[in-house]
Coordinates of C-alpha atoms and ligand atoms in Angstrom, one line a residue:
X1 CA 65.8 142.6 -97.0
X2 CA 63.6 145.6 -96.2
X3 CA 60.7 144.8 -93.3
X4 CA 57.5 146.6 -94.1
X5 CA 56.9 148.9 -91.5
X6 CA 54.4 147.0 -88.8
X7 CA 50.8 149.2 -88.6
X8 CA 51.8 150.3 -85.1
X9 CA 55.3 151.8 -85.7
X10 CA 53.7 153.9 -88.7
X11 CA 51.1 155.1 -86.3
X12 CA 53.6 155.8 -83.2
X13 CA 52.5 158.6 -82.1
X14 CA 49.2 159.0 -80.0
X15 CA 47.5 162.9 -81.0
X16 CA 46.8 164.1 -77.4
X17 CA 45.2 166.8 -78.6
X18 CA 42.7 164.5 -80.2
X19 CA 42.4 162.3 -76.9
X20 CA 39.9 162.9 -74.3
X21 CA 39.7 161.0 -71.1
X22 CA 36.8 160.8 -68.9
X23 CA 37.8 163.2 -66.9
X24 CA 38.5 165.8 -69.4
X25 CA 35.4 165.6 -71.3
X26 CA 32.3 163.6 -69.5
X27 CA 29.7 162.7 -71.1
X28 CA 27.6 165.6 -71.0
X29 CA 29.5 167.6 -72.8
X30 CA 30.0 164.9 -74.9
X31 CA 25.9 164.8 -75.7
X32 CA 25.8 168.8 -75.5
X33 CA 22.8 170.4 -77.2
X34 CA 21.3 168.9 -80.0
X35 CA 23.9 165.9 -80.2
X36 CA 21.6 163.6 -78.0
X37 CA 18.3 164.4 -79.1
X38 CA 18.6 160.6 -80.2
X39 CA 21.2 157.9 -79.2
X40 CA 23.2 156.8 -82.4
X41 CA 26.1 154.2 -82.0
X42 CA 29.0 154.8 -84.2
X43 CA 28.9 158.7 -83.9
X44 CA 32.2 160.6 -83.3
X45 CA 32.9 163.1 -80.7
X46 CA 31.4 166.9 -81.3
X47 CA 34.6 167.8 -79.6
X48 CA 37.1 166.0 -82.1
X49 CA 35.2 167.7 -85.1
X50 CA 35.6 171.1 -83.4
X51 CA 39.4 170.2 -83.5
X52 CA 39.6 169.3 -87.1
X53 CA 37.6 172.0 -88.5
X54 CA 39.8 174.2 -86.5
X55 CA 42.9 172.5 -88.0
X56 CA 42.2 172.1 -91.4
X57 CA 38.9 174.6 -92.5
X58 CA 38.2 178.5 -91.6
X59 CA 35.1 180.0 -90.9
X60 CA 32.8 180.7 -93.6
X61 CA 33.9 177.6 -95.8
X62 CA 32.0 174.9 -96.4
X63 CA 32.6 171.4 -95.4
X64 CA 31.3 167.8 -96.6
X65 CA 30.5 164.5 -94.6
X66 CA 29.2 162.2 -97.5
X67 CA 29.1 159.4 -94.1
X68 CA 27.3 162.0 -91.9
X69 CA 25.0 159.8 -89.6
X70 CA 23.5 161.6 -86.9
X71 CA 24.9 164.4 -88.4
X72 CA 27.9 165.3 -86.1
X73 CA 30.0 167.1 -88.2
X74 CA 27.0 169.3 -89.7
X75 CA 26.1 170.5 -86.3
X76 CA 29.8 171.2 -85.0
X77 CA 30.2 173.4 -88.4
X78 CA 27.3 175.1 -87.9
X79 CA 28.9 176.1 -84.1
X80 CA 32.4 176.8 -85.5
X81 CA 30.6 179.2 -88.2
X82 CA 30.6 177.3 -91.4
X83 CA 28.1 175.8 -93.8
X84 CA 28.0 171.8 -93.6
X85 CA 26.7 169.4 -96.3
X86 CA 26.0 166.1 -95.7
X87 CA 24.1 162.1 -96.8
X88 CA 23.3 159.2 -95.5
X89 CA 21.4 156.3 -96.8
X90 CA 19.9 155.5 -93.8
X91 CA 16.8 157.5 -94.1
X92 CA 16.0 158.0 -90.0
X93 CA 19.8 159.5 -90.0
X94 CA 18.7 161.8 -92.4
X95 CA 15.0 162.5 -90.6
X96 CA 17.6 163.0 -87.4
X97 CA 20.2 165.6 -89.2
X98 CA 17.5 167.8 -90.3
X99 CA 15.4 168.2 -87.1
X100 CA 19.1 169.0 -85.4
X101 CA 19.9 171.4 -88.2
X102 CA 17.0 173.1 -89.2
X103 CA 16.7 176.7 -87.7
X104 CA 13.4 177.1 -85.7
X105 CA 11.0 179.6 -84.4
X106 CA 11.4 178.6 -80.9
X107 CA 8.3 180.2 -79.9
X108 CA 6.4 178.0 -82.0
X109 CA 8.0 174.8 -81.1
X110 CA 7.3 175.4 -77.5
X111 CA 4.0 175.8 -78.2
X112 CA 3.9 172.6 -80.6
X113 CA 5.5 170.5 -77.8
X114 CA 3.7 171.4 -74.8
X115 CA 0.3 171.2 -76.6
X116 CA 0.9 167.8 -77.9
X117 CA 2.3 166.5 -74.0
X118 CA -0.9 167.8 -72.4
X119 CA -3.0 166.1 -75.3
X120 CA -1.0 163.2 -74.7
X121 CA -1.7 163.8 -70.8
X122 CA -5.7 163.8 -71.4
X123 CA -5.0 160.7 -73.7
X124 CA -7.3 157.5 -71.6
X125 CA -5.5 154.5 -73.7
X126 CA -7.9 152.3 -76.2
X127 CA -6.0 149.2 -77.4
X128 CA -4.4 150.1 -80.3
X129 CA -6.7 148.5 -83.0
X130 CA -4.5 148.2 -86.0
X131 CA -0.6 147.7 -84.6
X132 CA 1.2 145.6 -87.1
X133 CA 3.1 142.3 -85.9
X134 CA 6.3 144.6 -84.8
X135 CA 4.5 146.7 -82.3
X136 CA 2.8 143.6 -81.3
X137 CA 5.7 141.7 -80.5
X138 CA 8.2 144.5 -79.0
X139 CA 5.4 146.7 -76.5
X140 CA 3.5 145.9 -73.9
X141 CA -0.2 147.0 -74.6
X142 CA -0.6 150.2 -72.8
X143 CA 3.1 151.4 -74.6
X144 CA 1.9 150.2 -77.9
X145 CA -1.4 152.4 -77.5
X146 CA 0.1 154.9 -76.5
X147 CA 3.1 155.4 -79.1
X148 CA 0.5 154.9 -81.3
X149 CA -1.5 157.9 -80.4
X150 CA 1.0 159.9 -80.1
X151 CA 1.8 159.3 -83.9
X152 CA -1.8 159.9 -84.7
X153 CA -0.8 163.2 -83.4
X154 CA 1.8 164.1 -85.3
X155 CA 0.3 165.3 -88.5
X156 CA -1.8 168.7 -86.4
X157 CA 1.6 170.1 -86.0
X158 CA 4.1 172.2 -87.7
X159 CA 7.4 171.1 -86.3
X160 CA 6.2 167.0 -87.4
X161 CA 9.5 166.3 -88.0
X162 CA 10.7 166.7 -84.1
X163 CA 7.7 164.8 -83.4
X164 CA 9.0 161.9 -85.3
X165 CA 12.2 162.2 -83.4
X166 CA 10.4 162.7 -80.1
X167 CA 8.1 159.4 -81.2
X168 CA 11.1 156.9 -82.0
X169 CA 13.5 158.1 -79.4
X170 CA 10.7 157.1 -77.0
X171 CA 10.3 153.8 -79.1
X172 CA 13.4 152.9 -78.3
X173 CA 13.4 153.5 -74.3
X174 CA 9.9 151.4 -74.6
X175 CA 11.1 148.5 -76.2
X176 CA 10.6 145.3 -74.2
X177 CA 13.7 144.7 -74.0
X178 CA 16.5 144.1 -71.4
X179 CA 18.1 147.8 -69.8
X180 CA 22.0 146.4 -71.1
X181 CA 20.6 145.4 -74.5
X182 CA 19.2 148.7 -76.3
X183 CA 21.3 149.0 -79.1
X184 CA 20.1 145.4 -80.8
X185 CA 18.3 143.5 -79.0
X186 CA 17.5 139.9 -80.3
X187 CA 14.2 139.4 -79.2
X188 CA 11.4 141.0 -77.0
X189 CA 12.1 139.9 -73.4
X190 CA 8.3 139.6 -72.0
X191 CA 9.2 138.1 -68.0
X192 CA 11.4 140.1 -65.4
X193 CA 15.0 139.7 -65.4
X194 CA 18.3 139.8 -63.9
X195 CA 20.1 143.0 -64.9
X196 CA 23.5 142.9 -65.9
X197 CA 23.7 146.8 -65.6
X198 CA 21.6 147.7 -62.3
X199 CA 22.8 144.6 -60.8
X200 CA 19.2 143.5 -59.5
X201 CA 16.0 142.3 -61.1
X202 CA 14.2 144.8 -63.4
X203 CA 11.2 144.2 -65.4
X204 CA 10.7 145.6 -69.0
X205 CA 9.0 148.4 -69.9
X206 CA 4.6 148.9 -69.9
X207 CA 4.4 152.3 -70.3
X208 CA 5.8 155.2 -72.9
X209 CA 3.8 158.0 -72.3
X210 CA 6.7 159.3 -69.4
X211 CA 9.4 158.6 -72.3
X212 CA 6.8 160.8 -74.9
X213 CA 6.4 163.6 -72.2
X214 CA 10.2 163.7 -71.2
X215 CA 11.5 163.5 -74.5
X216 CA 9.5 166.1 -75.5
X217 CA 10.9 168.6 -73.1
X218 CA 14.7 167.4 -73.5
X219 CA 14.2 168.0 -77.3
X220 CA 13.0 171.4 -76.6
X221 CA 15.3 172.6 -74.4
X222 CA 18.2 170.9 -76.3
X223 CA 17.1 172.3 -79.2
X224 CA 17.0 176.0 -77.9
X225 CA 20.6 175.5 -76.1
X226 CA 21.7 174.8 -79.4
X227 CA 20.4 177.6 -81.1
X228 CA 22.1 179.9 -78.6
X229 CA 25.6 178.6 -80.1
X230 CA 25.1 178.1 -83.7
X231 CA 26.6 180.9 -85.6
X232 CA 24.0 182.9 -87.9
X233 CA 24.0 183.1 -91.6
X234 CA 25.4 179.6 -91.5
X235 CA 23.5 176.4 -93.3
X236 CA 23.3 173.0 -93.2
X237 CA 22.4 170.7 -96.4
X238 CA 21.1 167.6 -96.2
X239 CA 20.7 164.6 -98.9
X240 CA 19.2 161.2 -98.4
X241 CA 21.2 159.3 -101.2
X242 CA 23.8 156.6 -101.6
X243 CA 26.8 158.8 -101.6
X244 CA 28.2 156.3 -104.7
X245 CA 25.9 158.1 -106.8
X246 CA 24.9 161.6 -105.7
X247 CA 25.3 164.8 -107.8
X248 CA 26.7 166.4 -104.6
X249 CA 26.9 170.0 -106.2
X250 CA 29.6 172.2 -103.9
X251 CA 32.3 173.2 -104.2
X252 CA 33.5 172.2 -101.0
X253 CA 36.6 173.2 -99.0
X254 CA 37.3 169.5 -97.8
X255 CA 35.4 166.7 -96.2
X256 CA 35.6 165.5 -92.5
X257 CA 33.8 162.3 -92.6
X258 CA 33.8 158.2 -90.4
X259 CA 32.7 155.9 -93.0
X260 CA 31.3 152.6 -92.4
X261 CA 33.5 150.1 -91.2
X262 CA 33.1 146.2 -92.4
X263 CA 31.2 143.9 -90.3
X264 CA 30.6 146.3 -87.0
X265 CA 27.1 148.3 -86.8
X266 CA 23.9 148.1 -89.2
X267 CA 23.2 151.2 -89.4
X268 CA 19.2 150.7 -90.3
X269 CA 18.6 147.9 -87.9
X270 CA 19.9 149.8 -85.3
X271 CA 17.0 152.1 -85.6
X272 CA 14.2 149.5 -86.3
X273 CA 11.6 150.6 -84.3
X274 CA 11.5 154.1 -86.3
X275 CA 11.5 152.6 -89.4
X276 CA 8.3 150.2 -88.6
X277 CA 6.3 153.1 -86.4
X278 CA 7.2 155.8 -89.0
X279 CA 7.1 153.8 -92.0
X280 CA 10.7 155.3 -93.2
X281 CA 12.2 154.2 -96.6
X282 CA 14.5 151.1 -96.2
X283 CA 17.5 151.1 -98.0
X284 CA 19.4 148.9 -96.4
X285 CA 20.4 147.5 -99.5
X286 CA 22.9 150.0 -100.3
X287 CA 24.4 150.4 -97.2
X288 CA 28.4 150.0 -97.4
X289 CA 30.1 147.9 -95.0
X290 CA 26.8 146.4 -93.3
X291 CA 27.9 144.0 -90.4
X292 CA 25.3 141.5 -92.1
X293 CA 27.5 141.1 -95.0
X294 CA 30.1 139.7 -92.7
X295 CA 34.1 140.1 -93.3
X296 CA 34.2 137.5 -96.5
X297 CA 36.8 138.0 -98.9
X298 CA 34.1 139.1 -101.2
X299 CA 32.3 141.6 -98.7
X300 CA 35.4 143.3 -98.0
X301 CA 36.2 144.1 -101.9
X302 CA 32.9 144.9 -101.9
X303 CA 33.4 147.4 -99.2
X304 CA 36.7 148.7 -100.6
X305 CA 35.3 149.6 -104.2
X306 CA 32.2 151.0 -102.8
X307 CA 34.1 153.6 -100.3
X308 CA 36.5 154.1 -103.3
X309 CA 33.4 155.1 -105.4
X310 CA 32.3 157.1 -102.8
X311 CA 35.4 159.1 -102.3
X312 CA 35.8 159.4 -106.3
X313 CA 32.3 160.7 -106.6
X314 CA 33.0 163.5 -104.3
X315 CA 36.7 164.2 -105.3
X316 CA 35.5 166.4 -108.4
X317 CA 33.5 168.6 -106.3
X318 CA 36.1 169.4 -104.0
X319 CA 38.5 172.7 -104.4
X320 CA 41.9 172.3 -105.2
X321 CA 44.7 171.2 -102.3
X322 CA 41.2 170.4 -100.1
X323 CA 42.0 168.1 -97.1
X324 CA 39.9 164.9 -96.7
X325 CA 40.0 164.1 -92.8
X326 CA 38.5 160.0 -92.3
X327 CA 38.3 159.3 -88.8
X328 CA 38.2 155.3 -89.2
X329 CA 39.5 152.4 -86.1
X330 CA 40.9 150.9 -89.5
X331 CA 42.6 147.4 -88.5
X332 CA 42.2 145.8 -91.4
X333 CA 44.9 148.8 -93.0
X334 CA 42.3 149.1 -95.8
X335 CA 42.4 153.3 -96.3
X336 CA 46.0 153.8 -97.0
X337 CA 45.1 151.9 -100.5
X338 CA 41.5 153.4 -100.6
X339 CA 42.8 156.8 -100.6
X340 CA 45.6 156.0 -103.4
X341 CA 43.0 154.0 -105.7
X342 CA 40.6 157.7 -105.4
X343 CA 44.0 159.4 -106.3
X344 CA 44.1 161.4 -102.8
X345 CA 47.8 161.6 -101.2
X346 CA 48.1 161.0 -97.7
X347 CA 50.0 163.7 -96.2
X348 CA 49.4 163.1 -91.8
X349 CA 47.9 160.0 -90.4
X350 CA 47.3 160.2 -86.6
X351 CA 45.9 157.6 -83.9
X352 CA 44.0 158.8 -81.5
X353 CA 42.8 157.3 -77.7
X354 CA 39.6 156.5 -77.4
X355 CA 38.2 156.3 -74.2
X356 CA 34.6 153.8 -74.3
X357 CA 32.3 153.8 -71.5
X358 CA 29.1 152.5 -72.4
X359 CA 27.6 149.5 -70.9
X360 CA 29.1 146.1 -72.0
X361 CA 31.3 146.9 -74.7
X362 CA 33.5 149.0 -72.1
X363 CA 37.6 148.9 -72.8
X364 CA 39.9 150.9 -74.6
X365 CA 40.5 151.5 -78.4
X366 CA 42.2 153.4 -81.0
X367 CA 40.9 155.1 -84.1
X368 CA 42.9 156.4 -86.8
X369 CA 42.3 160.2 -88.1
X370 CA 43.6 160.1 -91.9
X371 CA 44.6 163.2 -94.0
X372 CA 45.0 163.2 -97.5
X373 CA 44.7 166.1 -99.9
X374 CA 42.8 166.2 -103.1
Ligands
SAM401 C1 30.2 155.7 -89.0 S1 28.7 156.3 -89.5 C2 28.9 158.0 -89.5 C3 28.7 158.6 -88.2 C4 28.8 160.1 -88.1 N1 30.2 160.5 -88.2 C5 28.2 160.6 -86.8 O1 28.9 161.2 -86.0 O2 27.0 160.4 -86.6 C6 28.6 155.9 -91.2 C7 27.3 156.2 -92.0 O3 27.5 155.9 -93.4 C8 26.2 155.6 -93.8 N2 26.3 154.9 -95.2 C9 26.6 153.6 -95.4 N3 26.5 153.3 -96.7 C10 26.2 154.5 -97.3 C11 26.0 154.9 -98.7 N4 26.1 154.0 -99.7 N5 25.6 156.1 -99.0 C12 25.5 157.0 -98.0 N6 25.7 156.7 -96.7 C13 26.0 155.5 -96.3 C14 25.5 154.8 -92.7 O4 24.1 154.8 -92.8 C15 26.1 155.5 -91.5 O5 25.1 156.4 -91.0

């Protein structure tokens, strides 16, 4: 009788070169330049994208991330010297690529910012007279007026696009909310509290014009440390589409991607606040794998024809012999068959170490890295 092969003794071997720890790569680096102009959870690792492209792509070639977030493997390609394409469904992931791709006229921008953080500066605070039920619920008063005015802003200026990324990023710090519960909160948390991460009593936020100000400056100066890296002549395209459907255009020299996993992150609720104070398009609907959907039988065929129709919709636009590098923590085993079913043969499948450190969901995991050729 032949034993199938258990998942870990096909994936025995850890890629070092693909493992970080703490030590080796802190977080800074970690959130250099324009990779933290917003938190995102479920991004990879700049550093890991550097690898692969280095691996698998030259410069000059052009790479595709059909799953492409917060846009990770766009702005790595752009630093290793090769033009990036990328979607997303989500539509603030795609607001967030393009303000972290975009070329700028830094000159400009600076003036944009620091114009609209001393208008913000001279700003007195009027209640906010028309704040819909969200920002009632989820800001204190003065925060509320003051997001809000800051929005009213946003339309004078050139660069409205960082704006928007300036506005929610403050949105989110301002939430009432608990400091160990950003990512998705339940509900607003209006009395002081005991907190789990500064181990004393804090009390929720009043005030966002310090977040407005401060992010502000960050984006600026993150944005102009990245333009000092990114290599010239090099371009980054951007599509706001469900990736089932897309024309994607191309050719491509291979895709790095990290789908959507079944049952872990919703990618649009994660961002809520953006989508209510910036009145984004919500397509939630078409979002592959949302934790929402739960791990039913049914939800995770679901999931497995909608990744394979993914795949298959790109497959044609793809060069011959291209590599398709997924970067998935797949436990459930699903990809070996995804990747067969879209006709792509695996040829390496590594595991890699990765080392969490946020808040509560600290411990250890593994993610697999995936490479099958077209
Ligand atoms: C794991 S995340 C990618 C993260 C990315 N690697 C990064 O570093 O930011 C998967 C992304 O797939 C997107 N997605 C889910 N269903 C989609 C669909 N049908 N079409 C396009 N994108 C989709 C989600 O919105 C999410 O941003």
């Amino acid at each position: 009788m032949t034993v199938a092969p258990t998942q870990q003794a096909l994936y025995a071997d850890i890629d070092l070169d693909l493992s970080w720890s703490e030590r080796d790569l802190p977080e800074r680096e970690r959130t250099k330049h324009v990779h933290r102009l917003h938190p995102y959870l479920g991004k990879f690792i700049p550093q890991l994208v550097e690898v692969l492209l280095g691996r698998y792509f030259a410069p000059r070639q052009h790479v595709l991330d059909p799953f492409a977030g917060s846009g990770t493997t766009l702005v790595q390609a752009l630093e290793s010297g090769l033009d990036a394409t990328g979607a997303d469904i989500a539509a603030f992931n795609v607001l967030l690529m393009q303000v972290k791709t975009r070329p700028y006229n830094l000159f400009t921008l600076e003036h944009e910012l620091r114009d609209v953080c001393a208008r913000m500066e001279a700003f007195g605070g009027t209640a906010p007279r028309s704040a819909s039920r969200y920002v009632r619920d989820w800001y204190a008063p003065a925060a509320a007026s003051e997001l809000l005015h800051f929005r009213s802003l946003i339309p004078d200026y050139e660069h409205a696009d960082v704006l928007r990324i300036v506005l929610a990023r403050a949105a989110r710090s301002a939430r009432r909310t608990t400091h160990f519960d950003l990512d998705f909160p339940r509900e607003p948390q209006i009395a002081p509290y005991w907190c789990h991460k500064h181990k004393r009593e804090c009390r929720p936020v009043e005030r966002a014009e310090h977040f407005l100000r401060r992010y502000a400056l960050d984006t600026l100066a993150r944005v102009k440390a990245f333009a000092q890296v990114r290599a010239r002549g090099r371009e980054a395209r951007v599509h706001h589409d469900d990736v089932r459907e897309l024309a994607w255009g191309g050719p491509f020299d291979g895709i790095i991607t990290s789908p959507p996993y079944p049952g872990l992150i919703d990618y649009h609720e994660q961002h809520r606040y953006a989508y209510e104070l910036l009145g984004l398009d919500d397509r939630r609907g078409d979002e592959l794998g949302r934790a929402e959907r739960g791990t039913s039988r049914v939800a995770m065929a679901e999931y497995v024809d909608g990744i394979v129709a993914a795949l298959a919709n790109a497959r044609p636009f793809l060069r011959r012999s291209a590599p398709v590098v997924i970067v998935v923590n797949d436990r459930r085993d699903l990809y070996p068959e995804i990747l067969e079913r879209v006709g792509l043969r695996v040829e390496d499948r590594y595991r890699r170490h990765v080392n969490r450190r946020t808040g509560r969901r600290a411990g250890e995991f593994y993610e697999d890295v995936l490479v099958a050729r077209s």
